[in-house]
Amino acid sequence: MIRRLCLSALFAVSLTSLLVNHATAAEPEKKTPAVVPEKTITLVPSKDLKTHWYTWLTDDRHEDPRGVFTLKPDGILRISGDGFGGLITREEYANYYLVMEYRWGTATWRTRKDRARDGGLLLHCQGPDGNFGGSATQPGPWMTSVECQIIEGGVGDILVLQGKDENGETIHASATSEVTLDRDGEAVWTPGGEKKTFTSGRINWSGRDPDWKDVLNFRGANDVESPGQEWTTLECFVNGDTLTYRVNGVIVNRAEDVVPSQGKILLQTEGAEMFVRKLELRPLPDQLP
């Protein structure tokens, strides 16, 4: 009798354990809680870049021996451009109004020595560092994200980057935008245009020159980015799954149904010297553009 009771108790414990383990395994993976700004979060300038950021470079990973990212005494961040990767925020963010003030330097590097000055902001970054643009043995410079492009002639383009997770599975990213096709068949943001969903590629900003060339100092006829080494104000309105980009007061691009809708922010280095004197995350305004 005692033996039967012991066996029954053991069976009950085992069954309970099995059910608990099954329930745990069936639970969906929890998302990292995203920070939603209730007041201005100043990412640049900062007394110490490590407060909000860590470094990722394809050649030096989480180290920065060349000083690609340096905070000058006046609080301005210098990105030398000598490398590919970026500064990545330690936190994930959602529902914010990003304001960035930047200007180009004069130095260009490596494979982009004679190409258009290039940089960018990757929004809603997900997955391992370097999960986009590389291979299983050699991580790339970027992450799964939706980009706000910063390149001569293309500031405000939207790029969708789908990378891989630790198991080699694709991390989904997508954006839907109203577009028309230019003479070369490239998608251009056009309010009232055909709605199209992108899982890769680029949505050109509304005034992008169809004759754009990847050459140093390119400037299109309708560019709203400030010329030369003058300061440009870039704004990103991140409202749920909708993105709106504004450059020097002009709305240049918009997308909705954006996936992912939260994540880290990656400030790129991509072969061109850049200076950033302001990079803030603010609460969304009551009236959105």
CSV table of C-alpha atoms in Angstrom, one decimal:
chain,number,residue,atom,x,y,z
A,1,MET,CA,0.0,0.0,0.0
A,2,ILE,CA,2.7,2.4,1.0
A,3,ARG,CA,4.7,1.5,-2.1
A,4,ARG,CA,1.5,2.1,-4.3
A,5,LEU,CA,1.1,5.5,-2.6
A,6,CYS,CA,4.7,6.4,-3.2
A,7,LEU,CA,4.4,5.4,-6.9
A,8,SER,CA,1.2,7.4,-7.3
A,9,ALA,CA,2.8,10.5,-5.7
A,10,LEU,CA,5.9,10.1,-7.9
A,11,PHE,CA,3.7,9.8,-11.0
A,12,ALA,CA,1.7,12.9,-10.0
A,13,VAL,CA,4.9,14.9,-9.5
A,14,SER,CA,6.3,13.8,-12.8
A,15,LEU,CA,3.1,14.6,-14.6
A,16,THR,CA,2.9,18.1,-13.0
A,17,SER,CA,6.6,18.7,-14.0
A,18,LEU,CA,5.8,17.6,-17.6
A,19,LEU,CA,2.8,19.9,-17.8
A,20,VAL,CA,4.7,22.9,-16.3
A,21,ASN,CA,7.6,22.3,-18.7
A,22,HIS,CA,5.2,22.0,-21.7
A,23,ALA,CA,3.4,25.2,-20.7
A,24,THR,CA,6.8,27.0,-20.4
A,25,ALA,CA,7.9,25.7,-23.8
A,26,ALA,CA,4.7,26.9,-25.4
A,27,GLU,CA,4.9,30.4,-24.1
A,28,PRO,CA,6.0,33.0,-26.7
A,29,GLU,CA,9.4,34.6,-26.4
A,30,LYS,CA,9.0,37.8,-24.4
A,31,LYS,CA,10.1,41.0,-26.2
A,32,THR,CA,12.7,43.3,-24.5
A,33,PRO,CA,10.7,46.2,-23.0
A,34,ALA,CA,11.2,49.3,-25.1
A,35,VAL,CA,11.9,52.7,-23.6
A,36,VAL,CA,9.2,55.3,-24.6
A,37,PRO,CA,10.6,58.8,-23.9
A,38,GLU,CA,8.6,60.7,-21.3
A,39,LYS,CA,11.1,63.6,-21.5
A,40,THR,CA,14.1,64.3,-23.7
A,41,ILE,CA,16.8,61.6,-23.8
A,42,THR,CA,20.1,63.2,-24.9
A,43,LEU,CA,22.2,60.6,-26.7
A,44,VAL,CA,24.6,63.2,-28.1
A,45,PRO,CA,26.3,65.2,-26.5
A,46,SER,CA,27.0,63.1,-23.5
A,47,LYS,CA,29.9,63.1,-21.0
A,48,ASP,CA,30.6,59.5,-21.9
A,49,LEU,CA,29.5,57.7,-25.1
A,50,LYS,CA,29.3,54.5,-23.1
A,51,THR,CA,26.4,55.8,-21.1
A,52,HIS,CA,24.0,55.1,-24.0
A,53,TRP,CA,26.1,53.4,-26.7
A,54,TYR,CA,28.5,50.5,-27.4
A,55,THR,CA,30.7,50.1,-30.5
A,56,TRP,CA,30.4,47.6,-33.3
A,57,LEU,CA,33.0,47.5,-36.1
A,58,THR,CA,33.4,44.7,-38.6
A,59,ASP,CA,37.2,44.5,-38.1
A,60,ASP,CA,37.4,45.2,-34.3
A,61,ARG,CA,33.9,44.1,-33.1
A,62,HIS,CA,33.3,45.8,-29.8
A,63,GLU,CA,36.6,47.6,-29.6
A,64,ASP,CA,37.5,50.9,-31.2
A,65,PRO,CA,41.3,51.1,-31.3
A,66,ARG,CA,41.4,53.7,-34.2
A,67,GLY,CA,39.0,56.1,-32.4
A,68,VAL,CA,36.4,56.0,-35.1
A,69,PHE,CA,33.9,57.5,-32.6
A,70,THR,CA,35.3,60.3,-30.4
A,71,LEU,CA,33.5,62.9,-28.3
A,72,LYS,CA,35.3,66.3,-28.8
A,73,PRO,CA,35.7,68.7,-25.8
A,74,ASP,CA,32.9,70.9,-27.2
A,75,GLY,CA,30.5,67.9,-27.0
A,76,ILE,CA,30.4,67.3,-30.8
A,77,LEU,CA,30.7,63.6,-31.8
A,78,ARG,CA,33.2,63.0,-34.6
A,79,ILE,CA,32.7,59.8,-36.7
A,80,SER,CA,36.0,59.4,-38.6
A,81,GLY,CA,34.5,57.1,-41.2
A,82,ASP,CA,37.5,54.8,-41.0
A,83,GLY,CA,35.5,51.6,-40.8
A,84,PHE,CA,32.1,50.0,-41.2
A,85,GLY,CA,29.7,49.5,-38.3
A,86,GLY,CA,28.3,51.9,-35.8
A,87,LEU,CA,27.4,53.0,-32.4
A,88,ILE,CA,24.5,51.0,-31.0
A,89,THR,CA,22.2,52.0,-28.2
A,90,ARG,CA,22.1,49.8,-25.1
A,91,GLU,CA,18.3,50.2,-24.9
A,92,GLU,CA,15.5,49.5,-27.3
A,93,TYR,CA,13.2,52.4,-28.0
A,94,ALA,CA,9.6,52.9,-29.4
A,95,ASN,CA,7.2,55.8,-30.0
A,96,TYR,CA,9.7,58.7,-30.1
A,97,TYR,CA,10.6,61.9,-32.0
A,98,LEU,CA,14.2,61.8,-33.0
A,99,VAL,CA,16.1,65.0,-33.7
A,100,MET,CA,19.6,64.9,-35.2
A,101,GLU,CA,21.9,67.7,-36.3
A,102,TYR,CA,24.9,66.6,-38.4
A,103,ARG,CA,27.3,67.8,-41.0
A,104,TRP,CA,29.8,66.1,-43.3
A,105,GLY,CA,33.5,66.3,-42.8
A,106,THR,CA,36.0,66.1,-45.7
A,107,ALA,CA,37.7,62.8,-45.1
A,108,THR,CA,36.5,59.7,-47.0
A,109,TRP,CA,37.9,56.1,-46.6
A,110,ARG,CA,38.6,52.7,-48.1
A,111,THR,CA,36.1,51.5,-50.7
A,112,ARG,CA,34.2,54.7,-50.5
A,113,LYS,CA,37.1,57.0,-51.0
A,114,ASP,CA,35.7,58.5,-54.2
A,115,ARG,CA,32.0,57.7,-53.5
A,116,ALA,CA,29.1,59.8,-52.2
A,117,ARG,CA,29.5,60.5,-48.5
A,118,ASP,CA,27.5,57.9,-46.7
A,119,GLY,CA,26.1,57.2,-43.2
A,120,GLY,CA,22.7,56.6,-41.7
A,121,LEU,CA,20.5,55.7,-38.8
A,122,LEU,CA,19.2,52.2,-38.4
A,123,LEU,CA,16.0,52.2,-36.4
A,124,HIS,CA,14.3,49.3,-34.6
A,125,CYS,CA,17.5,47.1,-34.7
A,126,GLN,CA,16.9,43.5,-33.7
A,127,GLY,CA,19.0,40.4,-33.4
A,128,PRO,CA,22.7,39.8,-32.8
A,129,ASP,CA,25.3,42.5,-33.6
A,130,GLY,CA,26.4,42.3,-37.2
A,131,ASN,CA,23.5,40.1,-38.3
A,132,PHE,CA,23.1,41.9,-41.7
A,133,GLY,CA,25.7,42.2,-44.5
A,134,GLY,CA,28.0,39.4,-43.5
A,135,SER,CA,28.2,35.7,-43.3
A,136,ALA,CA,28.0,32.9,-40.6
A,137,THR,CA,31.8,33.1,-40.1
A,138,GLN,CA,32.2,36.9,-40.6
A,139,PRO,CA,29.5,39.1,-39.2
A,140,GLY,CA,28.5,42.2,-41.2
A,141,PRO,CA,28.3,45.9,-40.2
A,142,TRP,CA,24.6,46.2,-39.7
A,143,MET,CA,21.5,44.6,-38.0
A,144,THR,CA,17.9,43.8,-39.0
A,145,SER,CA,16.3,47.2,-39.1
A,146,VAL,CA,14.5,49.9,-41.1
A,147,GLU,CA,17.0,52.6,-42.0
A,148,CYS,CA,16.8,56.3,-42.3
A,149,GLN,CA,19.5,56.8,-45.0
A,150,ILE,CA,22.0,59.6,-44.8
A,151,ILE,CA,24.0,59.8,-48.0
A,152,GLU,CA,24.7,62.7,-50.4
A,153,GLY,CA,21.7,63.0,-52.6
A,154,GLY,CA,19.7,60.4,-50.7
A,155,VAL,CA,19.0,61.7,-47.2
A,156,GLY,CA,15.7,60.3,-46.0
A,157,ASP,CA,15.6,57.2,-48.2
A,158,ILE,CA,14.0,54.2,-46.4
A,159,LEU,CA,15.9,50.9,-46.5
A,160,VAL,CA,14.6,47.6,-45.2
A,161,LEU,CA,17.3,45.3,-43.9
A,162,GLN,CA,16.5,41.6,-43.0
A,163,GLY,CA,19.3,39.8,-41.2
A,164,LYS,CA,19.7,36.4,-39.5
A,165,ASP,CA,19.3,35.3,-35.9
A,166,GLU,CA,21.7,33.1,-34.0
A,167,ASN,CA,20.2,30.0,-35.7
A,168,GLY,CA,20.5,31.4,-39.2
A,169,GLU,CA,16.8,32.1,-39.5
A,170,THR,CA,15.6,35.3,-41.1
A,171,ILE,CA,14.5,38.1,-38.8
A,172,HIS,CA,11.5,39.6,-40.5
A,173,ALA,CA,11.5,43.3,-41.4
A,174,SER,CA,9.1,45.2,-43.7
A,175,ALA,CA,7.6,48.5,-44.5
A,176,THR,CA,4.6,49.6,-46.5
A,177,SER,CA,4.7,52.9,-48.5
A,178,GLU,CA,2.8,54.8,-51.1
A,179,VAL,CA,5.1,54.9,-54.1
A,180,THR,CA,5.4,55.5,-57.8
A,181,LEU,CA,8.1,54.2,-60.1
A,182,ASP,CA,10.7,56.5,-61.6
A,183,ARG,CA,12.0,56.1,-65.2
A,184,ASP,CA,14.5,53.4,-63.9
A,185,GLY,CA,11.8,51.5,-62.1
A,186,GLU,CA,12.9,52.6,-58.6
A,187,ALA,CA,10.3,53.1,-55.9
A,188,VAL,CA,9.8,56.8,-54.9
A,189,TRP,CA,7.6,57.8,-52.0
A,190,THR,CA,4.6,59.6,-53.5
A,191,PRO,CA,1.6,60.5,-51.3
A,192,GLY,CA,-1.5,58.9,-53.0
A,193,GLY,CA,0.7,56.4,-54.9
A,194,GLU,CA,0.3,52.6,-55.0
A,195,LYS,CA,0.7,51.0,-51.6
A,196,LYS,CA,3.6,48.5,-51.7
A,197,THR,CA,5.2,46.4,-49.0
A,198,PHE,CA,9.0,46.0,-49.0
A,199,THR,CA,11.0,43.3,-47.3
A,200,SER,CA,14.2,44.5,-48.8
A,201,GLY,CA,15.5,47.3,-51.0
A,202,ARG,CA,15.0,51.0,-50.9
A,203,ILE,CA,12.1,53.5,-50.9
A,204,ASN,CA,13.6,56.7,-52.4
A,205,TRP,CA,12.8,60.0,-50.8
A,206,SER,CA,10.3,62.1,-52.8
A,207,GLY,CA,12.8,64.4,-54.4
A,208,ARG,CA,15.7,62.0,-55.1
A,209,ASP,CA,17.4,62.9,-58.4
A,210,PRO,CA,16.8,60.1,-61.0
A,211,ASP,CA,20.3,60.8,-62.3
A,212,TRP,CA,21.8,60.1,-58.8
A,213,LYS,CA,25.4,58.7,-59.0
A,214,ASP,CA,27.5,57.2,-56.3
A,215,VAL,CA,30.2,59.9,-56.6
A,216,LEU,CA,31.8,62.2,-54.1
A,217,ASN,CA,30.0,65.5,-53.6
A,218,PHE,CA,26.9,64.5,-55.5
A,219,ARG,CA,24.1,67.0,-55.1
A,220,GLY,CA,20.7,66.6,-56.8
A,221,ALA,CA,18.6,69.5,-58.1
A,222,ASN,CA,15.9,69.1,-55.4
A,223,ASP,CA,18.1,68.1,-52.5
A,224,VAL,CA,17.0,69.6,-49.2
A,225,GLU,CA,20.1,68.5,-47.2
A,226,SER,CA,22.4,71.4,-46.4
A,227,PRO,CA,25.2,71.8,-49.0
A,228,GLY,CA,28.9,71.2,-48.3
A,229,GLN,CA,29.9,71.1,-44.6
A,230,GLU,CA,26.8,73.0,-43.4
A,231,TRP,CA,24.6,71.6,-40.6
A,232,THR,CA,21.5,69.6,-41.5
A,233,THR,CA,18.5,68.9,-39.2
A,234,LEU,CA,17.1,65.4,-39.6
A,235,GLU,CA,13.9,64.3,-37.8
A,236,CYS,CA,12.3,60.9,-37.5
A,237,PHE,CA,8.8,60.6,-36.1
A,238,VAL,CA,8.3,57.0,-34.9
A,239,ASN,CA,4.6,56.6,-34.1
A,240,GLY,CA,3.8,52.9,-33.4
A,241,ASP,CA,4.4,51.2,-36.7
A,242,THR,CA,4.6,54.4,-38.8
A,243,LEU,CA,7.8,56.3,-39.7
A,244,THR,CA,7.9,59.8,-41.1
A,245,TYR,CA,11.2,61.5,-42.0
A,246,ARG,CA,11.8,65.2,-42.3
A,247,VAL,CA,14.9,67.0,-43.5
A,248,ASN,CA,15.5,70.7,-42.9
A,249,GLY,CA,11.7,71.1,-42.3
A,250,VAL,CA,10.6,69.1,-45.5
A,251,ILE,CA,8.8,65.8,-45.2
A,252,VAL,CA,10.7,63.5,-47.5
A,253,ASN,CA,9.4,60.0,-46.8
A,254,ARG,CA,6.8,57.9,-44.9
A,255,ALA,CA,6.1,54.3,-44.3
A,256,GLU,CA,3.5,52.3,-42.3
A,257,ASP,CA,3.0,48.8,-41.0
A,258,VAL,CA,6.6,48.8,-40.2
A,259,VAL,CA,8.1,45.6,-38.7
A,260,PRO,CA,9.8,45.6,-36.2
A,261,SER,CA,8.2,48.6,-34.5
A,262,GLN,CA,10.8,48.9,-31.7
A,263,GLY,CA,14.5,48.2,-31.2
A,264,LYS,CA,17.9,49.7,-30.8
A,265,ILE,CA,19.3,52.6,-32.8
A,266,LEU,CA,22.5,52.2,-34.8
A,267,LEU,CA,24.4,55.3,-35.9
A,268,GLN,CA,26.5,54.2,-38.8
A,269,THR,CA,30.1,54.8,-39.9
A,270,GLU,CA,30.3,54.0,-43.6
A,271,GLY,CA,33.5,55.4,-45.0
A,272,ALA,CA,32.8,59.2,-44.6
A,273,GLU,CA,33.7,61.6,-41.8
A,274,MET,CA,30.6,63.0,-40.0
A,275,PHE,CA,30.0,65.3,-37.1
A,276,VAL,CA,26.9,65.1,-34.9
A,277,ARG,CA,26.2,68.0,-32.4
A,278,LYS,CA,22.7,66.8,-31.4
A,279,LEU,CA,20.9,63.4,-31.3
A,280,GLU,CA,17.9,63.4,-29.0
A,281,LEU,CA,14.8,61.3,-28.4
A,282,ARG,CA,11.8,63.3,-27.4
A,283,PRO,CA,8.2,62.4,-26.6
A,284,LEU,CA,6.0,62.5,-29.7
A,285,PRO,CA,4.4,65.9,-30.3
A,286,ASP,CA,0.6,66.2,-30.0
A,287,GLN,CA,0.4,67.0,-33.7
A,288,LEU,CA,2.3,64.8,-36.0
A,289,PRO,CA,3.4,65.8,-39.5
